[in-house]
Each structure stands twice: as C-alpha cells, then as structure tokens.
Amino acid sequence: MDVIEAMRKRKSIRGFKPEPVGREILEEILEAACRAPSALNTQPWEFFVVAGEALQRLCRENVECLRSGAPLELEVAESAFSRDSVFRQRQVGLARQLFRSMGIEREDQEKRAEWLERGFRHFGAPAAIIIVKDESLSGDGPLLDIGAVMQSICLAAMKYGLGTCIARQGVFYPDVLRRVIGIPKSKRIVISIAIGYPDWDFPANAVQTEREGVDTITTWVGFQTEEEGS
Ligand SMILES: Cc1cc2nc3c(=O)[nH]c(=O)nc-3n(C[C@H](O)[C@H](O)[C@H](O)COP(=O)(O)O)c2cc1C
C-alpha cells in the first residue's frame, strides 16, 4: 500500500475482533512511527502500551467513573468552539453518521449511553497505546509533534491489517490510568489510540467521514490562474 493510499484509506475503527496483537508487531509500528518529525528533534512522545488484564481493568474502572458521574478531566487543553461554528456543524455531522450507522435514535438514551461507554472501553480493542509527554515540556509545540507520531502510528498499523481509533475518551480519567498502569505524576497524559484487528461487520466501521474540499480551505498565492497559464 503506498503512502497516499494508506492516508486515503485510514479511518477510525470503533469495533474490533478479540484477537490479540503481538508485542513484536506493536514494537515495529512504534519504531516506524517514531521516525515522525519533531521540533528540534525533541521527540516529546512516550508510550504506555496496555493489553490483557490491565486493559480490562482500565476499561472497567473508566466505565465505573463514567457511571458514577465523575467529572471528565483532560491533562492537555481541549479546544472550545461555539455552537454556531462550522466546527460544531462538523461534530454534529459525525455524530449523525455514527448514530445512523449504529441504528441509534436521537431519543434512545440507553443506546446512546452504551455508545458513549464504548469509547471509555477503548472500543473493545485488544490493545491501547497511551501517549504521554514529560510535564516539563510546556506550550503547544510538543502537541504538534505528538500529532505527527499519532498519525504515523495509525498509518503504520495498516501495514499489519490493524485498525486504530485515536480517542480522548480513553484519557478522560487520568487518575485511573495512573493507578492501573502506573503512569507517573511527572508525565502529562495526552491521548490514547485503540488498536486491533478491525471487525468489518461492525456497522460504525463502514462510516466514511466527510472532509471539506481543499478549494474551500486553501488560499493559493503566487500561482498562475488557469487563464494566465494557457
Ligand atoms: C485528538 C483526537 C481525539 C479523538 N477522540 C475521539 C474520541 O474520544 N472518541 C471517538 O470515537 N473518536 C475520537 N477521535 C476520532 C475522530 O472522531 C475522527 O478522527 C474524525 O471523526 C474523522 O474520522 P476518521 O478518523 O474516520 O477519518 C479523535 C480523533 C482525534 C484526532
């Protein structure tokens, strides 16, 4: 699969087969992904890779927190946008696509809660990669670098037939992560990536999310127009 094909085919996978992913494969993926660029080659990323009993415990405790109404917490700031923004429209568009694929009606609170919990269970993936950064690294810069490694992980996974879902939902309870997998206080928890073999019969995996056309988000400067070129 060439790079462009992989970029075009990558999508978030929210339903997995139970089959475990071998540690060697995960090591190869991380090794390749760590070739991602970073400012000044600082490589601000560190990984906690979780599977088996530890992952099950993580999922269980996440869901217990969610059901108890414990407040969600993020250790890196989430972007805020207004309800009348295009960003909100895109968010709503995604939710509509996912709910439609899963046959979840707007008023069906039970199914909606079930769907929400799915994210806190790492979508039933057999493994999850938690990305952290050292707390001494301030500012937004390291997050740009981590974004690059995050996408590289998702693309590299495809070579092994694996699917991924980057998810904030996996890191909304930092204390649970620290307790269950021993993430020290000196690390900021950034994001999680669920990883495993996709269950292609899982309806939400068929969703193809939308994208804005390049023409609407790009300003070209210093290029000849078609008329000028001819
Ligand atoms: C930083 C980040 C956080 C995300 N968090 C979640 C999440 O908590 N739950 C979820 O289901 N998807 C999450 N996603 C996946 C996005 O919803 C998904 O990438 C987007 O809708 C585009 O769809 P695609 O990945 O299938 O192309 C996250 C993606 C990113 C980059």
PDB file of C-alpha atoms and ligand atoms in Angstrom:
ATOM      1  CA  MET A   1       0.000   0.000   0.000  1.00  0.00           C
ATOM      2  CA  ASP A   2       1.563   3.320  -0.963  1.00  0.00           C
ATOM      3  CA  VAL A   3       1.510   6.321   1.320  1.00  0.00           C
ATOM      4  CA  ILE A   4      -1.313   8.170  -0.423  1.00  0.00           C
ATOM      5  CA  GLU A   5      -3.481   5.052  -0.495  1.00  0.00           C
ATOM      6  CA  ALA A   6      -2.868   4.487   3.233  1.00  0.00           C
ATOM      7  CA  MET A   7      -3.768   8.115   4.033  1.00  0.00           C
ATOM      8  CA  ARG A   8      -6.941   7.862   1.975  1.00  0.00           C
ATOM      9  CA  LYS A   9      -7.973   4.524   3.473  1.00  0.00           C
ATOM     10  CA  ARG A  10      -7.227   5.264   7.125  1.00  0.00           C
ATOM     11  CA  LYS A  11     -10.342   5.704   9.172  1.00  0.00           C
ATOM     12  CA  SER A  12     -11.313   5.426  12.810  1.00  0.00           C
ATOM     13  CA  ILE A  13     -12.180   1.872  13.797  1.00  0.00           C
ATOM     14  CA  ARG A  14     -14.629   1.513  16.687  1.00  0.00           C
ATOM     15  CA  GLY A  15     -15.258  -2.243  16.628  1.00  0.00           C
ATOM     16  CA  PHE A  16     -12.506  -4.867  16.877  1.00  0.00           C
ATOM     17  CA  LYS A  17     -12.029  -8.619  16.773  1.00  0.00           C
ATOM     18  CA  PRO A  18     -10.936 -10.029  20.135  1.00  0.00           C
ATOM     19  CA  GLU A  19      -7.753 -11.481  18.589  1.00  0.00           C
ATOM     20  CA  PRO A  20      -4.708 -10.090  20.438  1.00  0.00           C
ATOM     21  CA  VAL A  21      -1.986  -8.082  18.685  1.00  0.00           C
ATOM     22  CA  GLY A  22       1.537  -9.406  19.163  1.00  0.00           C
ATOM     23  CA  ARG A  23       4.007  -7.251  21.042  1.00  0.00           C
ATOM     24  CA  GLU A  24       6.557  -7.532  18.177  1.00  0.00           C
ATOM     25  CA  ILE A  25       4.082  -6.001  15.732  1.00  0.00           C
ATOM     26  CA  LEU A  26       3.326  -3.152  18.127  1.00  0.00           C
ATOM     27  CA  GLU A  27       7.055  -2.596  18.595  1.00  0.00           C
ATOM     28  CA  GLU A  28       7.572  -2.411  14.813  1.00  0.00           C
ATOM     29  CA  ILE A  29       4.729   0.089  14.494  1.00  0.00           C
ATOM     30  CA  LEU A  30       6.089   2.296  17.262  1.00  0.00           C
ATOM     31  CA  GLU A  31       9.615   2.088  15.902  1.00  0.00           C
ATOM     32  CA  ALA A  32       8.490   3.215  12.443  1.00  0.00           C
ATOM     33  CA  ALA A  33       6.169   5.883  13.856  1.00  0.00           C
ATOM     34  CA  CYS A  34       8.980   7.367  15.921  1.00  0.00           C
ATOM     35  CA  ARG A  35      10.570   8.466  12.651  1.00  0.00           C
ATOM     36  CA  ALA A  36       7.960  11.236  12.771  1.00  0.00           C
ATOM     37  CA  PRO A  37       9.418  14.743  12.753  1.00  0.00           C
ATOM     38  CA  SER A  38       9.562  16.847  15.905  1.00  0.00           C
ATOM     39  CA  ALA A  39      10.732  20.365  16.617  1.00  0.00           C
ATOM     40  CA  LEU A  40      14.488  20.351  17.252  1.00  0.00           C
ATOM     41  CA  ASN A  41      14.220  16.532  17.215  1.00  0.00           C
ATOM     42  CA  THR A  42      12.939  16.732  20.791  1.00  0.00           C
ATOM     43  CA  GLN A  43      10.763  13.593  20.327  1.00  0.00           C
ATOM     44  CA  PRO A  44       8.432  14.580  23.177  1.00  0.00           C
ATOM     45  CA  TRP A  45       6.385  11.366  22.994  1.00  0.00           C
ATOM     46  CA  GLU A  46       6.423   8.385  25.362  1.00  0.00           C
ATOM     47  CA  PHE A  47       4.128   5.365  25.201  1.00  0.00           C
ATOM     48  CA  PHE A  48       2.330   3.071  27.603  1.00  0.00           C
ATOM     49  CA  VAL A  49       1.039   0.070  25.662  1.00  0.00           C
ATOM     50  CA  VAL A  50      -1.705  -1.783  27.501  1.00  0.00           C
ATOM     51  CA  ALA A  51      -3.339  -5.136  26.832  1.00  0.00           C
ATOM     52  CA  GLY A  52      -4.804  -8.158  28.634  1.00  0.00           C
ATOM     53  CA  GLU A  53      -5.956  -7.952  32.227  1.00  0.00           C
ATOM     54  CA  ALA A  54      -4.563  -4.430  32.696  1.00  0.00           C
ATOM     55  CA  LEU A  55      -6.612  -3.116  29.780  1.00  0.00           C
ATOM     56  CA  GLN A  56      -9.725  -4.878  31.044  1.00  0.00           C
ATOM     57  CA  ARG A  57      -9.259  -3.254  34.442  1.00  0.00           C
ATOM     58  CA  LEU A  58      -8.723   0.117  32.814  1.00  0.00           C
ATOM     59  CA  CYS A  59     -11.954  -0.222  30.859  1.00  0.00           C
ATOM     60  CA  ARG A  60     -13.884  -1.412  33.908  1.00  0.00           C
ATOM     61  CA  GLU A  61     -12.696   1.456  36.098  1.00  0.00           C
ATOM     62  CA  ASN A  62     -13.267   4.024  33.337  1.00  0.00           C
ATOM     63  CA  VAL A  63     -16.865   2.917  32.983  1.00  0.00           C
ATOM     64  CA  GLU A  64     -17.380   2.887  36.756  1.00  0.00           C
ATOM     65  CA  CYS A  65     -16.197   6.514  36.875  1.00  0.00           C
ATOM     66  CA  LEU A  66     -18.427   7.469  33.960  1.00  0.00           C
ATOM     67  CA  ARG A  67     -21.491   5.818  35.503  1.00  0.00           C
ATOM     68  CA  SER A  68     -20.821   7.466  38.857  1.00  0.00           C
ATOM     69  CA  GLY A  69     -20.838  10.872  37.147  1.00  0.00           C
ATOM     70  CA  ALA A  70     -17.180  11.602  37.962  1.00  0.00           C
ATOM     71  CA  PRO A  71     -16.104  14.783  36.171  1.00  0.00           C
ATOM     72  CA  LEU A  72     -14.139  14.315  32.960  1.00  0.00           C
ATOM     73  CA  GLU A  73     -10.610  15.622  33.106  1.00  0.00           C
ATOM     74  CA  LEU A  74      -8.026  16.267  30.409  1.00  0.00           C
ATOM     75  CA  GLU A  75      -4.367  16.964  31.074  1.00  0.00           C
ATOM     76  CA  VAL A  76      -3.964  18.825  27.772  1.00  0.00           C
ATOM     77  CA  ALA A  77      -6.433  21.553  26.961  1.00  0.00           C
ATOM     78  CA  GLU A  78      -9.293  20.764  24.620  1.00  0.00           C
ATOM     79  CA  SER A  79     -10.256  23.335  22.011  1.00  0.00           C
ATOM     80  CA  ALA A  80     -13.501  25.194  22.679  1.00  0.00           C
ATOM     81  CA  PHE A  81     -15.788  26.298  19.849  1.00  0.00           C
ATOM     82  CA  SER A  82     -19.135  27.994  19.668  1.00  0.00           C
ATOM     83  CA  ARG A  83     -22.422  26.230  18.926  1.00  0.00           C
ATOM     84  CA  ASP A  84     -22.922  28.171  15.692  1.00  0.00           C
ATOM     85  CA  SER A  85     -19.448  27.465  14.300  1.00  0.00           C
ATOM     86  CA  VAL A  86     -18.556  25.232  11.366  1.00  0.00           C
ATOM     87  CA  PHE A  87     -16.624  23.099  13.864  1.00  0.00           C
ATOM     88  CA  ARG A  88     -19.792  22.340  15.772  1.00  0.00           C
ATOM     89  CA  GLN A  89     -21.554  21.546  12.468  1.00  0.00           C
ATOM     90  CA  ARG A  90     -18.829  19.035  11.635  1.00  0.00           C
ATOM     91  CA  GLN A  91     -19.078  17.499  15.110  1.00  0.00           C
ATOM     92  CA  VAL A  92     -22.836  17.096  14.721  1.00  0.00           C
ATOM     93  CA  GLY A  93     -22.327  15.662  11.230  1.00  0.00           C
ATOM     94  CA  LEU A  94     -20.000  12.998  12.626  1.00  0.00           C
ATOM     95  CA  ALA A  95     -22.408  12.073  15.436  1.00  0.00           C
ATOM     96  CA  ARG A  96     -25.265  11.759  12.913  1.00  0.00           C
ATOM     97  CA  GLN A  97     -23.198   9.474  10.680  1.00  0.00           C
ATOM     98  CA  LEU A  98     -22.128   7.251  13.581  1.00  0.00           C
ATOM     99  CA  PHE A  99     -25.594   7.031  15.178  1.00  0.00           C
ATOM    100  CA  ARG A 100     -27.242   6.342  11.828  1.00  0.00           C
ATOM    101  CA  SER A 101     -24.787   3.526  11.101  1.00  0.00           C
ATOM    102  CA  MET A 102     -25.478   2.002  14.528  1.00  0.00           C
ATOM    103  CA  GLY A 103     -29.257   2.479  14.321  1.00  0.00           C
ATOM    104  CA  ILE A 104     -29.257   4.696  17.410  1.00  0.00           C
ATOM    105  CA  GLU A 105     -32.229   7.056  17.566  1.00  0.00           C
ATOM    106  CA  ARG A 106     -31.797  10.564  18.976  1.00  0.00           C
ATOM    107  CA  GLU A 107     -34.134   9.859  21.908  1.00  0.00           C
ATOM    108  CA  ASP A 108     -32.741   6.425  22.741  1.00  0.00           C
ATOM    109  CA  GLN A 109     -30.858   7.331  25.928  1.00  0.00           C
ATOM    110  CA  GLU A 110     -29.936   3.743  26.708  1.00  0.00           C
ATOM    111  CA  LYS A 111     -28.245   3.082  23.371  1.00  0.00           C
ATOM    112  CA  ARG A 112     -26.573   6.484  23.444  1.00  0.00           C
ATOM    113  CA  ALA A 113     -25.123   5.748  26.878  1.00  0.00           C
ATOM    114  CA  GLU A 114     -23.953   2.341  25.626  1.00  0.00           C
ATOM    115  CA  TRP A 115     -22.262   4.018  22.677  1.00  0.00           C
ATOM    116  CA  LEU A 116     -20.586   6.583  24.920  1.00  0.00           C
ATOM    117  CA  GLU A 117     -19.272   3.843  27.197  1.00  0.00           C
ATOM    118  CA  ARG A 118     -17.783   2.074  24.193  1.00  0.00           C
ATOM    119  CA  GLY A 119     -15.204   4.861  23.871  1.00  0.00           C
ATOM    120  CA  PHE A 120     -14.334   4.559  27.551  1.00  0.00           C
ATOM    121  CA  ARG A 121     -13.797   0.824  26.949  1.00  0.00           C
ATOM    122  CA  HIS A 122     -11.302   1.587  24.175  1.00  0.00           C
ATOM    123  CA  PHE A 123     -13.920   0.298  21.693  1.00  0.00           C
ATOM    124  CA  GLY A 124     -13.243  -3.316  22.718  1.00  0.00           C
ATOM    125  CA  ALA A 125      -9.738  -3.189  21.221  1.00  0.00           C
ATOM    126  CA  PRO A 126      -7.258  -5.815  22.428  1.00  0.00           C
ATOM    127  CA  ALA A 127      -4.620  -3.121  22.980  1.00  0.00           C
ATOM    128  CA  ALA A 128      -4.345   0.590  23.612  1.00  0.00           C
ATOM    129  CA  ILE A 129      -1.419   2.940  23.215  1.00  0.00           C
ATOM    130  CA  ILE A 130      -1.431   5.793  25.713  1.00  0.00           C
ATOM    131  CA  ILE A 131       0.769   8.693  24.631  1.00  0.00           C
ATOM    132  CA  VAL A 132       2.249  10.902  27.338  1.00  0.00           C
ATOM    133  CA  LYS A 133       4.742  13.740  27.444  1.00  0.00           C
ATOM    134  CA  ASP A 134       7.043  14.970  30.147  1.00  0.00           C
ATOM    135  CA  GLU A 135       5.393  17.638  32.315  1.00  0.00           C
ATOM    136  CA  SER A 136       8.448  19.858  31.890  1.00  0.00           C
ATOM    137  CA  LEU A 137       7.537  20.382  28.215  1.00  0.00           C
ATOM    138  CA  SER A 138       5.279  23.407  28.152  1.00  0.00           C
ATOM    139  CA  GLY A 139       3.357  25.118  25.360  1.00  0.00           C
ATOM    140  CA  ASP A 140       1.585  23.745  22.299  1.00  0.00           C
ATOM    141  CA  GLY A 141       4.757  22.724  20.423  1.00  0.00           C
ATOM    142  CA  PRO A 142       5.067  19.180  21.797  1.00  0.00           C
ATOM    143  CA  LEU A 143       1.442  18.544  20.887  1.00  0.00           C
ATOM    144  CA  LEU A 144       2.217  19.285  17.227  1.00  0.00           C
ATOM    145  CA  ASP A 145       4.955  16.661  17.388  1.00  0.00           C
ATOM    146  CA  ILE A 146       2.692  14.172  19.125  1.00  0.00           C
ATOM    147  CA  GLY A 147       0.071  14.746  16.436  1.00  0.00           C
ATOM    148  CA  ALA A 148       2.626  13.654  13.867  1.00  0.00           C
ATOM    149  CA  VAL A 149       3.558  10.475  15.730  1.00  0.00           C
ATOM    150  CA  MET A 150      -0.110   9.728  16.343  1.00  0.00           C
ATOM    151  CA  GLN A 151      -0.947   9.755  12.635  1.00  0.00           C
ATOM    152  CA  SER A 152       2.200   7.765  11.865  1.00  0.00           C
ATOM    153  CA  ILE A 153       1.072   5.052  14.297  1.00  0.00           C
ATOM    154  CA  CYS A 154      -2.319   4.876  12.590  1.00  0.00           C
ATOM    155  CA  LEU A 155      -0.776   4.606   9.125  1.00  0.00           C
ATOM    156  CA  ALA A 156       1.907   2.101  10.147  1.00  0.00           C
ATOM    157  CA  ALA A 157      -0.775  -0.075  11.761  1.00  0.00           C
ATOM    158  CA  MET A 158      -2.452  -0.506   8.387  1.00  0.00           C
ATOM    159  CA  LYS A 159       0.535  -2.423   7.022  1.00  0.00           C
ATOM    160  CA  TYR A 160      -0.317  -5.174   9.532  1.00  0.00           C
ATOM    161  CA  GLY A 161      -4.043  -5.125   8.771  1.00  0.00           C
ATOM    162  CA  LEU A 162      -4.682  -3.314  12.042  1.00  0.00           C
ATOM    163  CA  GLY A 163      -7.232  -0.579  12.671  1.00  0.00           C
ATOM    164  CA  THR A 164      -6.965   2.313  15.118  1.00  0.00           C
ATOM    165  CA  CYS A 165      -9.077   4.915  16.841  1.00  0.00           C
ATOM    166  CA  ILE A 166      -7.402   7.926  18.369  1.00  0.00           C
ATOM    167  CA  ALA A 167      -9.530   8.823  21.386  1.00  0.00           C
ATOM    168  CA  ARG A 168      -9.751  11.437  24.083  1.00  0.00           C
ATOM    169  CA  GLN A 169     -12.339   9.226  25.702  1.00  0.00           C
ATOM    170  CA  GLY A 170      -9.535   6.849  26.656  1.00  0.00           C
ATOM    171  CA  VAL A 171      -7.778   9.509  28.734  1.00  0.00           C
ATOM    172  CA  PHE A 172     -10.674  11.325  30.374  1.00  0.00           C
ATOM    173  CA  TYR A 173      -9.870   9.713  33.737  1.00  0.00           C
ATOM    174  CA  PRO A 174      -6.137  10.316  34.243  1.00  0.00           C
ATOM    175  CA  ASP A 175      -6.190   9.074  37.849  1.00  0.00           C
ATOM    176  CA  VAL A 176      -7.482   5.705  36.680  1.00  0.00           C
ATOM    177  CA  LEU A 177      -4.684   5.479  34.110  1.00  0.00           C
ATOM    178  CA  ARG A 178      -2.075   6.425  36.684  1.00  0.00           C
ATOM    179  CA  ARG A 179      -3.357   3.898  39.201  1.00  0.00           C
ATOM    180  CA  VAL A 180      -3.890   0.975  36.829  1.00  0.00           C
ATOM    181  CA  ILE A 181      -0.886   1.263  34.525  1.00  0.00           C
ATOM    182  CA  GLY A 182       1.500   3.240  36.693  1.00  0.00           C
ATOM    183  CA  ILE A 183       1.869   6.466  34.741  1.00  0.00           C
ATOM    184  CA  PRO A 184       3.974   8.721  36.980  1.00  0.00           C
ATOM    185  CA  LYS A 185       2.874  12.189  38.062  1.00  0.00           C
ATOM    186  CA  SER A 186       5.804  13.654  36.089  1.00  0.00           C
ATOM    187  CA  LYS A 187       4.051  12.774  32.789  1.00  0.00           C
ATOM    188  CA  ARG A 188       1.097  14.547  31.179  1.00  0.00           C
ATOM    189  CA  ILE A 189      -1.339  12.134  29.608  1.00  0.00           C
ATOM    190  CA  VAL A 190      -2.091  13.335  26.068  1.00  0.00           C
ATOM    191  CA  ILE A 191      -4.163  10.824  24.100  1.00  0.00           C
ATOM    192  CA  SER A 192      -4.977   7.155  23.601  1.00  0.00           C
ATOM    193  CA  ILE A 193      -5.061   5.038  20.459  1.00  0.00           C
ATOM    194  CA  ALA A 194      -7.152   1.864  20.453  1.00  0.00           C
ATOM    195  CA  ILE A 195      -5.535  -0.702  18.165  1.00  0.00           C
ATOM    196  CA  GLY A 196      -6.527  -4.132  16.919  1.00  0.00           C
ATOM    197  CA  TYR A 197      -7.865  -6.135  14.015  1.00  0.00           C
ATOM    198  CA  PRO A 198     -10.995  -4.409  12.664  1.00  0.00           C
ATOM    199  CA  ASP A 199     -14.333  -6.180  12.851  1.00  0.00           C
ATOM    200  CA  TRP A 200     -15.574  -5.180   9.408  1.00  0.00           C
ATOM    201  CA  ASP A 201     -19.092  -6.361  10.309  1.00  0.00           C
ATOM    202  CA  PHE A 202     -19.310  -3.679  13.000  1.00  0.00           C
ATOM    203  CA  PRO A 203     -21.589  -1.057  11.409  1.00  0.00           C
ATOM    204  CA  ALA A 204     -19.728   2.095  12.526  1.00  0.00           C
ATOM    205  CA  ASN A 205     -16.584   0.836  10.797  1.00  0.00           C
ATOM    206  CA  ALA A 206     -18.341   1.417   7.474  1.00  0.00           C
ATOM    207  CA  VAL A 207     -18.698   5.140   8.141  1.00  0.00           C
ATOM    208  CA  GLN A 208     -16.757   7.347   5.769  1.00  0.00           C
ATOM    209  CA  THR A 209     -16.420  10.732   7.422  1.00  0.00           C
ATOM    210  CA  GLU A 210     -16.682  13.883   5.387  1.00  0.00           C
ATOM    211  CA  ARG A 211     -13.979  16.386   4.527  1.00  0.00           C
ATOM    212  CA  GLU A 212     -14.045  19.963   3.425  1.00  0.00           C
ATOM    213  CA  GLY A 213     -12.857  20.378  -0.155  1.00  0.00           C
ATOM    214  CA  VAL A 214      -9.278  21.626  -0.449  1.00  0.00           C
ATOM    215  CA  ASP A 215     -10.531  24.553  -2.549  1.00  0.00           C
ATOM    216  CA  THR A 216     -12.590  25.921   0.365  1.00  0.00           C
ATOM    217  CA  ILE A 217      -9.788  25.803   2.937  1.00  0.00           C
ATOM    218  CA  THR A 218      -6.788  26.785   0.825  1.00  0.00           C
ATOM    219  CA  THR A 219      -5.546  30.130  -0.386  1.00  0.00           C
ATOM    220  CA  TRP A 220      -3.095  29.825  -3.251  1.00  0.00           C
ATOM    221  CA  VAL A 221      -0.588  32.617  -3.520  1.00  0.00           C
ATOM    222  CA  GLY A 222       1.806  33.196  -6.411  1.00  0.00           C
ATOM    223  CA  PHE A 223       0.297  30.543  -8.693  1.00  0.00           C
ATOM    224  CA  GLN A 224      -0.829  31.334 -12.204  1.00  0.00           C
ATOM    225  CA  THR A 225      -4.574  31.075 -12.768  1.00  0.00           C
ATOM    226  CA  GLU A 226      -5.668  28.644 -15.498  1.00  0.00           C
ATOM    227  CA  GLU A 227      -6.417  31.521 -17.866  1.00  0.00           C
ATOM    228  CA  GLU A 228      -2.997  33.080 -17.298  1.00  0.00           C
ATOM    229  CA  GLY A 229      -1.282  29.716 -17.822  1.00  0.00           C
ATOM    230  CA  SER A 230      -2.917  28.994 -21.185  1.00  0.00           C
TER     231      SER A 230
HETATM  232  C1  LIG B   1      -7.266  14.224  19.054  1.00  0.00           C
HETATM  233  C2  LIG B   1      -8.383  13.292  18.646  1.00  0.00           C
HETATM  234  C3  LIG B   1      -9.281  12.852  19.606  1.00  0.00           C
HETATM  235  C4  LIG B   1     -10.304  11.967  19.248  1.00  0.00           C
HETATM  236  N1  LIG B   1     -11.135  11.486  20.227  1.00  0.00           N
HETATM  237  C5  LIG B   1     -12.113  10.613  19.895  1.00  0.00           C
HETATM  238  C6  LIG B   1     -12.936  10.059  20.906  1.00  0.00           C
HETATM  239  O1  LIG B   1     -12.792  10.355  22.099  1.00  0.00           O
HETATM  240  N2  LIG B   1     -13.910   9.182  20.529  1.00  0.00           N
HETATM  241  C7  LIG B   1     -14.074   8.803  19.238  1.00  0.00           C
HETATM  242  O2  LIG B   1     -14.962   7.986  18.968  1.00  0.00           O
HETATM  243  N3  LIG B   1     -13.292   9.293  18.244  1.00  0.00           N
HETATM  244  C8  LIG B   1     -12.304  10.180  18.553  1.00  0.00           C
HETATM  245  N4  LIG B   1     -11.483  10.673  17.575  1.00  0.00           N
HETATM  246  C9  LIG B   1     -11.647  10.236  16.183  1.00  0.00           C
HETATM  247  C10 LIG B   1     -12.330  11.326  15.357  1.00  0.00           C
HETATM  248  O3  LIG B   1     -13.693  11.375  15.655  1.00  0.00           O
HETATM  249  C11 LIG B   1     -12.091  11.010  13.854  1.00  0.00           C
HETATM  250  O4  LIG B   1     -10.718  11.045  13.570  1.00  0.00           O
HETATM  251  C12 LIG B   1     -12.813  12.002  12.944  1.00  0.00           C
HETATM  252  O5  LIG B   1     -14.193  11.937  13.130  1.00  0.00           O
HETATM  253  C13 LIG B   1     -12.500  11.722  11.470  1.00  0.00           C
HETATM  254  O6  LIG B   1     -12.887  10.412  11.133  1.00  0.00           O
HETATM  255  P1  LIG B   1     -11.865   9.328  10.587  1.00  0.00           P
HETATM  256  O7  LIG B   1     -10.759   9.157  11.618  1.00  0.00           O
HETATM  257  O8  LIG B   1     -12.672   8.075  10.414  1.00  0.00           O
HETATM  258  O9  LIG B   1     -11.310   9.827   9.297  1.00  0.00           O
HETATM  259  C14 LIG B   1     -10.439  11.541  17.904  1.00  0.00           C
HETATM  260  C15 LIG B   1      -9.529  11.985  16.949  1.00  0.00           C
HETATM  261  C16 LIG B   1      -8.509  12.845  17.302  1.00  0.00           C
HETATM  262  C17 LIG B   1      -7.524  13.297  16.269  1.00  0.00           C
END
